[in-house]
């Protein structure tokens, strides 16, 4: 007695074992891929994808080591300042948020929000105020 009469992916008539669900490995793979695509994205994937995007944007805009850019430019590209890997506080108590080796500091200048972009420096690790989020 056959459990499935047709391939779950393409609908072809099945031959062979009675518990067969797919006509070939490609249909099985395609079926699993479609099924996985329909599931909501897992939290870990959302965080990881946003961190990767943030790093890519910061890297693209920080070619000189220290740059100031309008926040709206980065936000339009999908940058989300709530996703970062660690922070560093300087002696003036400015808190730089970092996405791996690329950091940013939020500033208001002339009523507009801006980001000061920096790259991680060796001296930052020696600062006792530097901390990482676990």
XYZ file of C-alpha atoms in Angstrom:
134
model
C 0.000 0.000 0.000
C 1.511 3.321 -1.124
C 1.433 6.234 1.340
C 2.136 8.945 -1.272
C 1.042 8.518 -4.875
C 2.632 11.689 -6.210
C 5.878 13.586 -5.573
C 5.314 16.218 -2.874
C 7.215 18.792 -4.932
C 6.477 18.325 -8.638
C 3.420 16.048 -8.522
C 4.865 13.273 -10.743
C 3.590 9.743 -10.242
C 5.927 7.874 -7.859
C 7.457 4.488 -8.553
C 9.389 2.194 -6.238
C 9.196 2.036 -2.467
C 5.805 2.495 -0.846
C 7.052 5.161 1.582
C 8.705 7.270 -1.141
C 7.769 10.972 -1.021
C 9.835 12.465 -3.868
C 10.672 11.333 -7.393
C 14.364 12.371 -7.163
C 16.894 14.137 -4.884
C 16.409 17.475 -6.679
C 12.676 17.499 -5.882
C 13.408 16.625 -2.260
C 15.967 19.437 -2.022
C 13.656 21.962 -3.719
C 10.784 20.986 -1.438
C 12.929 21.429 1.698
C 14.279 24.763 0.390
C 10.769 26.137 -0.245
C 9.573 24.890 3.127
C 12.511 26.600 4.896
C 11.918 29.865 2.965
C 8.328 30.012 4.242
C 9.392 29.785 7.878
C 9.977 33.082 9.656
C 13.613 34.090 9.909
C 15.193 32.963 13.157
C 16.343 35.582 15.654
C 20.009 34.614 15.319
C 19.838 35.058 11.531
C 18.209 38.485 11.868
C 20.910 39.687 14.257
C 23.749 38.210 12.210
C 22.420 39.656 8.947
C 21.988 43.119 10.489
C 25.508 43.070 11.962
C 26.924 42.109 8.565
C 24.971 44.889 6.865
C 26.028 47.464 9.488
C 29.693 46.477 9.108
C 29.489 46.667 5.326
C 27.943 50.161 5.457
C 30.439 51.470 8.033
C 33.348 50.058 6.042
C 32.071 51.642 2.827
C 31.710 55.108 4.352
C 34.881 55.107 6.469
C 37.728 55.204 3.982
C 39.871 57.688 5.910
C 39.977 56.268 9.443
C 37.782 58.994 10.927
C 34.858 60.467 9.006
C 31.632 62.335 9.846
C 28.499 61.486 7.855
C 24.822 62.374 8.134
C 22.896 59.655 9.943
C 20.107 59.674 7.362
C 22.530 58.528 4.654
C 23.401 55.369 6.564
C 19.853 54.752 7.773
C 18.542 54.834 4.189
C 20.930 51.997 3.353
C 19.523 49.858 6.187
C 22.008 50.736 8.937
C 20.540 50.069 12.392
C 22.499 51.643 15.281
C 20.861 49.262 17.770
C 22.971 46.379 16.446
C 26.618 46.485 17.520
C 29.188 44.065 18.934
C 30.883 46.136 21.659
C 31.542 49.673 22.801
C 34.441 51.858 23.889
C 34.298 54.904 26.139
C 37.006 57.537 25.777
C 38.334 59.874 28.486
C 35.667 62.476 27.627
C 32.993 59.806 28.311
C 31.985 59.626 24.635
C 30.676 56.141 23.911
C 31.648 54.696 20.539
C 29.597 51.710 19.441
C 31.456 49.162 17.323
C 30.415 46.623 14.733
C 33.524 44.460 14.860
C 36.381 46.834 13.940
C 34.227 49.724 12.644
C 32.809 52.158 15.190
C 30.464 55.104 15.282
C 29.574 57.896 17.671
C 26.253 59.721 17.462
C 26.517 63.538 17.357
C 24.058 66.389 16.818
C 25.411 69.238 14.722
C 23.243 72.133 13.570
C 20.114 70.195 14.527
C 21.055 67.222 12.342
C 22.044 63.804 13.618
C 25.440 62.671 12.406
C 27.755 59.736 12.984
C 31.476 60.045 13.583
C 32.928 56.889 12.050
C 36.173 55.410 13.360
C 38.223 52.251 13.026
C 39.326 50.251 16.081
C 42.809 51.245 17.264
C 45.243 49.330 19.470
C 45.203 51.999 22.181
C 41.469 51.455 22.706
C 41.963 48.030 24.220
C 44.235 49.418 26.951
C 41.576 51.812 28.205
C 40.065 50.453 31.456
C 36.692 51.972 30.513
C 36.516 49.842 27.363
C 33.983 47.083 27.655
C 32.368 44.356 25.619
C 28.819 43.112 25.635
C 28.546 39.408 26.385
